[in-house]
Amino acid sequence: MSTSIDPALISRISGEFSALGAQMGALGRDLELLRGQVVGGSAGAQGVSAEGVGAAPSEGARVPMPPVAGPSGQAPWPGHQVPPGAVAPGSAVPPVYVPRFAPAPAVSGWGAQGAVMPPNAAPMPSRGPVPPMGAPMLPPGMRPPPPPRKGPSVPQTPWWQRDGVISRLLAVAGVAVTLIGVVMLLVLAAQAGFFGPVPRVVAGAVFSTGLVAAGMRVFGRVGGRVGGIALAATGIAGAYLDVVAVTASYHWLHPVIGFAVAFGVAAIGVALAMRWQSQPLAVLVVVGAAVLSPVLTTELALLAFLVVLQLACVPVQLVRDWPYLHVVRTLPAVLATFLFVAGAILGGPSAGDRALLLVAAVAVAMVGLIGTVLVVRHRPADITASLMLALATVPLLAAPGMYQLDRPVASTIAGIFAAVLLAVAGTALVSKLAAVAEIPSHTAVVAAVAGSIALLEVCVAVTDPRTLPTAWFLVALGYLGVAGQRRSGVTAGIGAAFATLGAFAFLNVAGPEVLASQQRSADNLSISTVLGAVLALAVVAVAVWCARRLPGLQSTAELQWIAASIAGLYSVTAATVSIGVATGADDGFVIGHSAATILWMAGATAALFYGLRNIGKAGSVAKLALGSGLLLTAAALVKLFLFDLATLDGLVRVAAFLAVGVLLLVVGTRYARAFAEANVDHSHT
């Protein structure tokens, strides 16, 4: 008997063990997937759906259950290492990181594809098709879960069925109806003779206090926020109306004391709103008190009570971004004060009433200005605050109209207000002041526009029709100069607006029909017209300089030059004629027009010389200068033959023709020389 071992047998046994190891590794992976689906439940299904059927799990994916160690801590299947922290089966642990297995090469069926089989090795039985490379391997008979289906669309809930809508509507309606009842108790009961003044006032105070107490009690309960806010708002607004009645209707309190008590009631309301962090509470208090106060009184004391409401809410705006409260605290005071001021302008009240209205307008404007500045320093993006500043300035801008017959008072009011607003706006133009004041650009723009309107009123109040153009041109010069220096488009726009107004006012005094008639020129033109014309020329020059410094206006350079030329030409004509008339000479009008014609031709000569000198450097501007010069030359000749020849006489006519003729000769000579030089240069090239 031979004891030697067949090497082929050893090789075959080694191959079978290798194939068996590959099978066990594949079986281990299948068991891992099966355990994740069975134990993990829906979490495993979601993971398969997320990856997609037939797709491999992503690297580093998390599965619902961690790998489970065997009873003695060994790996649950051969070839798999137990990660740190593995626990016994059945333990409840959170999902842990499981590394993705690299797909093993497969043999026929479950073996490694392409593996070298040992000689005489028995083939492994086939167990179905091999899954695609990288696809999750499922046990036999198990199908992948179907993809999730989109559920049916949920119908949109009508607005009246949404949570909280009906309760809020009912609460607001309850506040309105209850406050109307309080007003009826204070006013209508007195008119009908029910009760006495003391019982009515006491009943209103007790009722309001009870509502506030009930609101505080309800607010602390589950679902009681809406009801608590409604009850508290009704009680506080009712108490405010009670104070208004005691002060303005029954006159039991001195107005100063009444205003102080009203401020305290409003302060309690806004403090409670801040504690509850409820903008609706503050809004309901202010709206209820402001809307129903005119029912109790229509005297000037009403304005004070509305200003108290406006002032009491300023601290809230510093710590809360409540835009609706900003609107409702400003709008009632502004609207009531403006209506009183408009009535005073139309009806002419007494001097005492005008003074009280002026104080009210100043108070509304100052509360609006100070409140806005404080708010925007904390919240620079609060545009609502700037809009409320614009609204608050309206009554004071209208107040000078009450002093139509007392112009010094009107100009003083408008001048002080303009100085304050323009000082606020000017902080944004100076870098050092802007860093200290911290006023955003939108607030500065509102202050600049409102201050400019006040400055406009000052100009109207301190001038007459002849000097009004001078005042507006001076203001335009200031704005355009600042705009060019600081490159501010808003300032330039305001300056252009003043320049336009000054131009219309100037044409009203020195229009073309006035300049063409000797009699009308003598009646309307004066030294003030001369000053206005000179300032108009200065405005034209500064406007052109400013436009060249502002970004975005360089593309309109030709249009700017055309407009500046027309305005400058008219200003020169008005200035020369006005100077001639202002001298008082009999032929001053004639001399003025003769000088105007000569200046027209001189301007045409300058434009032609500039165009000829720069024709090769700045093509568009040079061509524009040449065209303008030729047109102006034609206009000077037309004026010379159609107007001056019929109007002028004597030496004045001779001087005009000689001057224009000499200038024409000079221009013609320079024009011919320029083109000759151009032809010579062209022939050399």
JSON list of N, CA and C in Angstrom, two decimals, residues 280-303:
[
{"chain": "A", "resi": 280, "resn": "PRO", "atom": "N", "xyz": [-49.90, 93.33, 17.00]},
{"chain": "A", "resi": 280, "resn": "PRO", "atom": "CA", "xyz": [-51.34, 93.61, 16.91]},
{"chain": "A", "resi": 280, "resn": "PRO", "atom": "C", "xyz": [-51.90, 94.32, 18.14]},
{"chain": "A", "resi": 281, "resn": "LEU", "atom": "N", "xyz": [-51.39, 94.01, 19.33]},
{"chain": "A", "resi": 281, "resn": "LEU", "atom": "CA", "xyz": [-51.89, 94.69, 20.52]},
{"chain": "A", "resi": 281, "resn": "LEU", "atom": "C", "xyz": [-51.60, 96.18, 20.45]},
{"chain": "A", "resi": 282, "resn": "ALA", "atom": "N", "xyz": [-50.37, 96.55, 20.13]},
{"chain": "A", "resi": 282, "resn": "ALA", "atom": "CA", "xyz": [-50.03, 97.98, 20.02]},
{"chain": "A", "resi": 282, "resn": "ALA", "atom": "C", "xyz": [-50.82, 98.66, 18.91]},
{"chain": "A", "resi": 283, "resn": "VAL", "atom": "N", "xyz": [-50.99, 97.98, 17.79]},
{"chain": "A", "resi": 283, "resn": "VAL", "atom": "CA", "xyz": [-51.72, 98.58, 16.67]},
{"chain": "A", "resi": 283, "resn": "VAL", "atom": "C", "xyz": [-53.19, 98.79, 17.03]},
{"chain": "A", "resi": 284, "resn": "LEU", "atom": "N", "xyz": [-53.81, 97.81, 17.67]},
{"chain": "A", "resi": 284, "resn": "LEU", "atom": "CA", "xyz": [-55.21, 97.94, 18.06]},
{"chain": "A", "resi": 284, "resn": "LEU", "atom": "C", "xyz": [-55.41, 99.07, 19.06]},
{"chain": "A", "resi": 285, "resn": "VAL", "atom": "N", "xyz": [-54.49, 99.21, 20.00]},
{"chain": "A", "resi": 285, "resn": "VAL", "atom": "CA", "xyz": [-54.60, 100.30, 20.98]},
{"chain": "A", "resi": 285, "resn": "VAL", "atom": "C", "xyz": [-54.55, 101.65, 20.28]},
{"chain": "A", "resi": 286, "resn": "VAL", "atom": "N", "xyz": [-53.56, 101.84, 19.41]},
{"chain": "A", "resi": 286, "resn": "VAL", "atom": "CA", "xyz": [-53.38, 103.13, 18.75]},
{"chain": "A", "resi": 286, "resn": "VAL", "atom": "C", "xyz": [-54.53, 103.43, 17.79]},
{"chain": "A", "resi": 287, "resn": "VAL", "atom": "N", "xyz": [-54.92, 102.44, 17.00]},
{"chain": "A", "resi": 287, "resn": "VAL", "atom": "CA", "xyz": [-56.00, 102.66, 16.03]},
{"chain": "A", "resi": 287, "resn": "VAL", "atom": "C", "xyz": [-57.31, 102.94, 16.75]},
{"chain": "A", "resi": 288, "resn": "GLY", "atom": "N", "xyz": [-57.62, 102.16, 17.77]},
{"chain": "A", "resi": 288, "resn": "GLY", "atom": "CA", "xyz": [-58.88, 102.38, 18.48]},
{"chain": "A", "resi": 288, "resn": "GLY", "atom": "C", "xyz": [-58.94, 103.75, 19.12]},
{"chain": "A", "resi": 289, "resn": "ALA", "atom": "N", "xyz": [-57.87, 104.16, 19.78]},
{"chain": "A", "resi": 289, "resn": "ALA", "atom": "CA", "xyz": [-57.86, 105.47, 20.43]},
{"chain": "A", "resi": 289, "resn": "ALA", "atom": "C", "xyz": [-57.87, 106.61, 19.41]},
{"chain": "A", "resi": 290, "resn": "ALA", "atom": "N", "xyz": [-57.11, 106.46, 18.31]},
{"chain": "A", "resi": 290, "resn": "ALA", "atom": "CA", "xyz": [-57.00, 107.55, 17.34]},
{"chain": "A", "resi": 290, "resn": "ALA", "atom": "C", "xyz": [-58.27, 107.72, 16.53]},
{"chain": "A", "resi": 291, "resn": "VAL", "atom": "N", "xyz": [-58.92, 106.63, 16.16]},
{"chain": "A", "resi": 291, "resn": "VAL", "atom": "CA", "xyz": [-60.11, 106.73, 15.31]},
{"chain": "A", "resi": 291, "resn": "VAL", "atom": "C", "xyz": [-61.30, 107.27, 16.08]},
{"chain": "A", "resi": 292, "resn": "LEU", "atom": "N", "xyz": [-61.43, 106.89, 17.36]},
{"chain": "A", "resi": 292, "resn": "LEU", "atom": "CA", "xyz": [-62.62, 107.28, 18.13]},
{"chain": "A", "resi": 292, "resn": "LEU", "atom": "C", "xyz": [-62.42, 108.56, 18.94]},
{"chain": "A", "resi": 293, "resn": "SER", "atom": "N", "xyz": [-61.22, 109.07, 19.05]},
{"chain": "A", "resi": 293, "resn": "SER", "atom": "CA", "xyz": [-61.02, 110.33, 19.77]},
{"chain": "A", "resi": 293, "resn": "SER", "atom": "C", "xyz": [-61.75, 111.50, 19.12]},
{"chain": "A", "resi": 294, "resn": "PRO", "atom": "N", "xyz": [-61.79, 111.63, 17.78]},
{"chain": "A", "resi": 294, "resn": "PRO", "atom": "CA", "xyz": [-62.55, 112.75, 17.19]},
{"chain": "A", "resi": 294, "resn": "PRO", "atom": "C", "xyz": [-64.04, 112.71, 17.52]},
{"chain": "A", "resi": 295, "resn": "VAL", "atom": "N", "xyz": [-64.58, 111.56, 17.91]},
{"chain": "A", "resi": 295, "resn": "VAL", "atom": "CA", "xyz": [-65.99, 111.52, 18.30]},
{"chain": "A", "resi": 295, "resn": "VAL", "atom": "C", "xyz": [-66.19, 112.23, 19.63]},
{"chain": "A", "resi": 296, "resn": "LEU", "atom": "N", "xyz": [-65.17, 112.21, 20.48]},
{"chain": "A", "resi": 296, "resn": "LEU", "atom": "CA", "xyz": [-65.27, 112.84, 21.79]},
{"chain": "A", "resi": 296, "resn": "LEU", "atom": "C", "xyz": [-65.00, 114.33, 21.73]},
{"chain": "A", "resi": 297, "resn": "THR", "atom": "N", "xyz": [-64.09, 114.76, 20.84]},
{"chain": "A", "resi": 297, "resn": "THR", "atom": "CA", "xyz": [-63.78, 116.18, 20.74]},
{"chain": "A", "resi": 297, "resn": "THR", "atom": "C", "xyz": [-63.23, 116.49, 19.35]},
{"chain": "A", "resi": 298, "resn": "THR", "atom": "N", "xyz": [-63.57, 117.69, 18.87]},
{"chain": "A", "resi": 298, "resn": "THR", "atom": "CA", "xyz": [-63.02, 118.18, 17.61]},
{"chain": "A", "resi": 298, "resn": "THR", "atom": "C", "xyz": [-62.25, 119.47, 17.83]},
{"chain": "A", "resi": 299, "resn": "GLU", "atom": "N", "xyz": [-61.90, 119.77, 19.06]},
{"chain": "A", "resi": 299, "resn": "GLU", "atom": "CA", "xyz": [-61.13, 120.95, 19.37]},
{"chain": "A", "resi": 299, "resn": "GLU", "atom": "C", "xyz": [-59.65, 120.69, 19.10]},
{"chain": "A", "resi": 300, "resn": "LEU", "atom": "N", "xyz": [-58.85, 121.75, 19.28]},
{"chain": "A", "resi": 300, "resn": "LEU", "atom": "CA", "xyz": [-57.42, 121.61, 19.02]},
{"chain": "A", "resi": 300, "resn": "LEU", "atom": "C", "xyz": [-56.75, 120.65, 19.99]},
{"chain": "A", "resi": 301, "resn": "ALA", "atom": "N", "xyz": [-57.40, 120.38, 21.14]},
{"chain": "A", "resi": 301, "resn": "ALA", "atom": "CA", "xyz": [-56.83, 119.41, 22.08]},
{"chain": "A", "resi": 301, "resn": "ALA", "atom": "C", "xyz": [-56.72, 118.03, 21.46]},
{"chain": "A", "resi": 302, "resn": "LEU", "atom": "N", "xyz": [-57.56, 117.75, 20.47]},
{"chain": "A", "resi": 302, "resn": "LEU", "atom": "CA", "xyz": [-57.49, 116.45, 19.79]},
{"chain": "A", "resi": 302, "resn": "LEU", "atom": "C", "xyz": [-56.10, 116.22, 19.20]},
{"chain": "A", "resi": 303, "resn": "LEU", "atom": "N", "xyz": [-55.50, 117.27, 18.63]},
{"chain": "A", "resi": 303, "resn": "LEU", "atom": "CA", "xyz": [-54.17, 117.12, 18.03]},
{"chain": "A", "resi": 303, "resn": "LEU", "atom": "C", "xyz": [-53.14, 116.73, 19.08]}
]
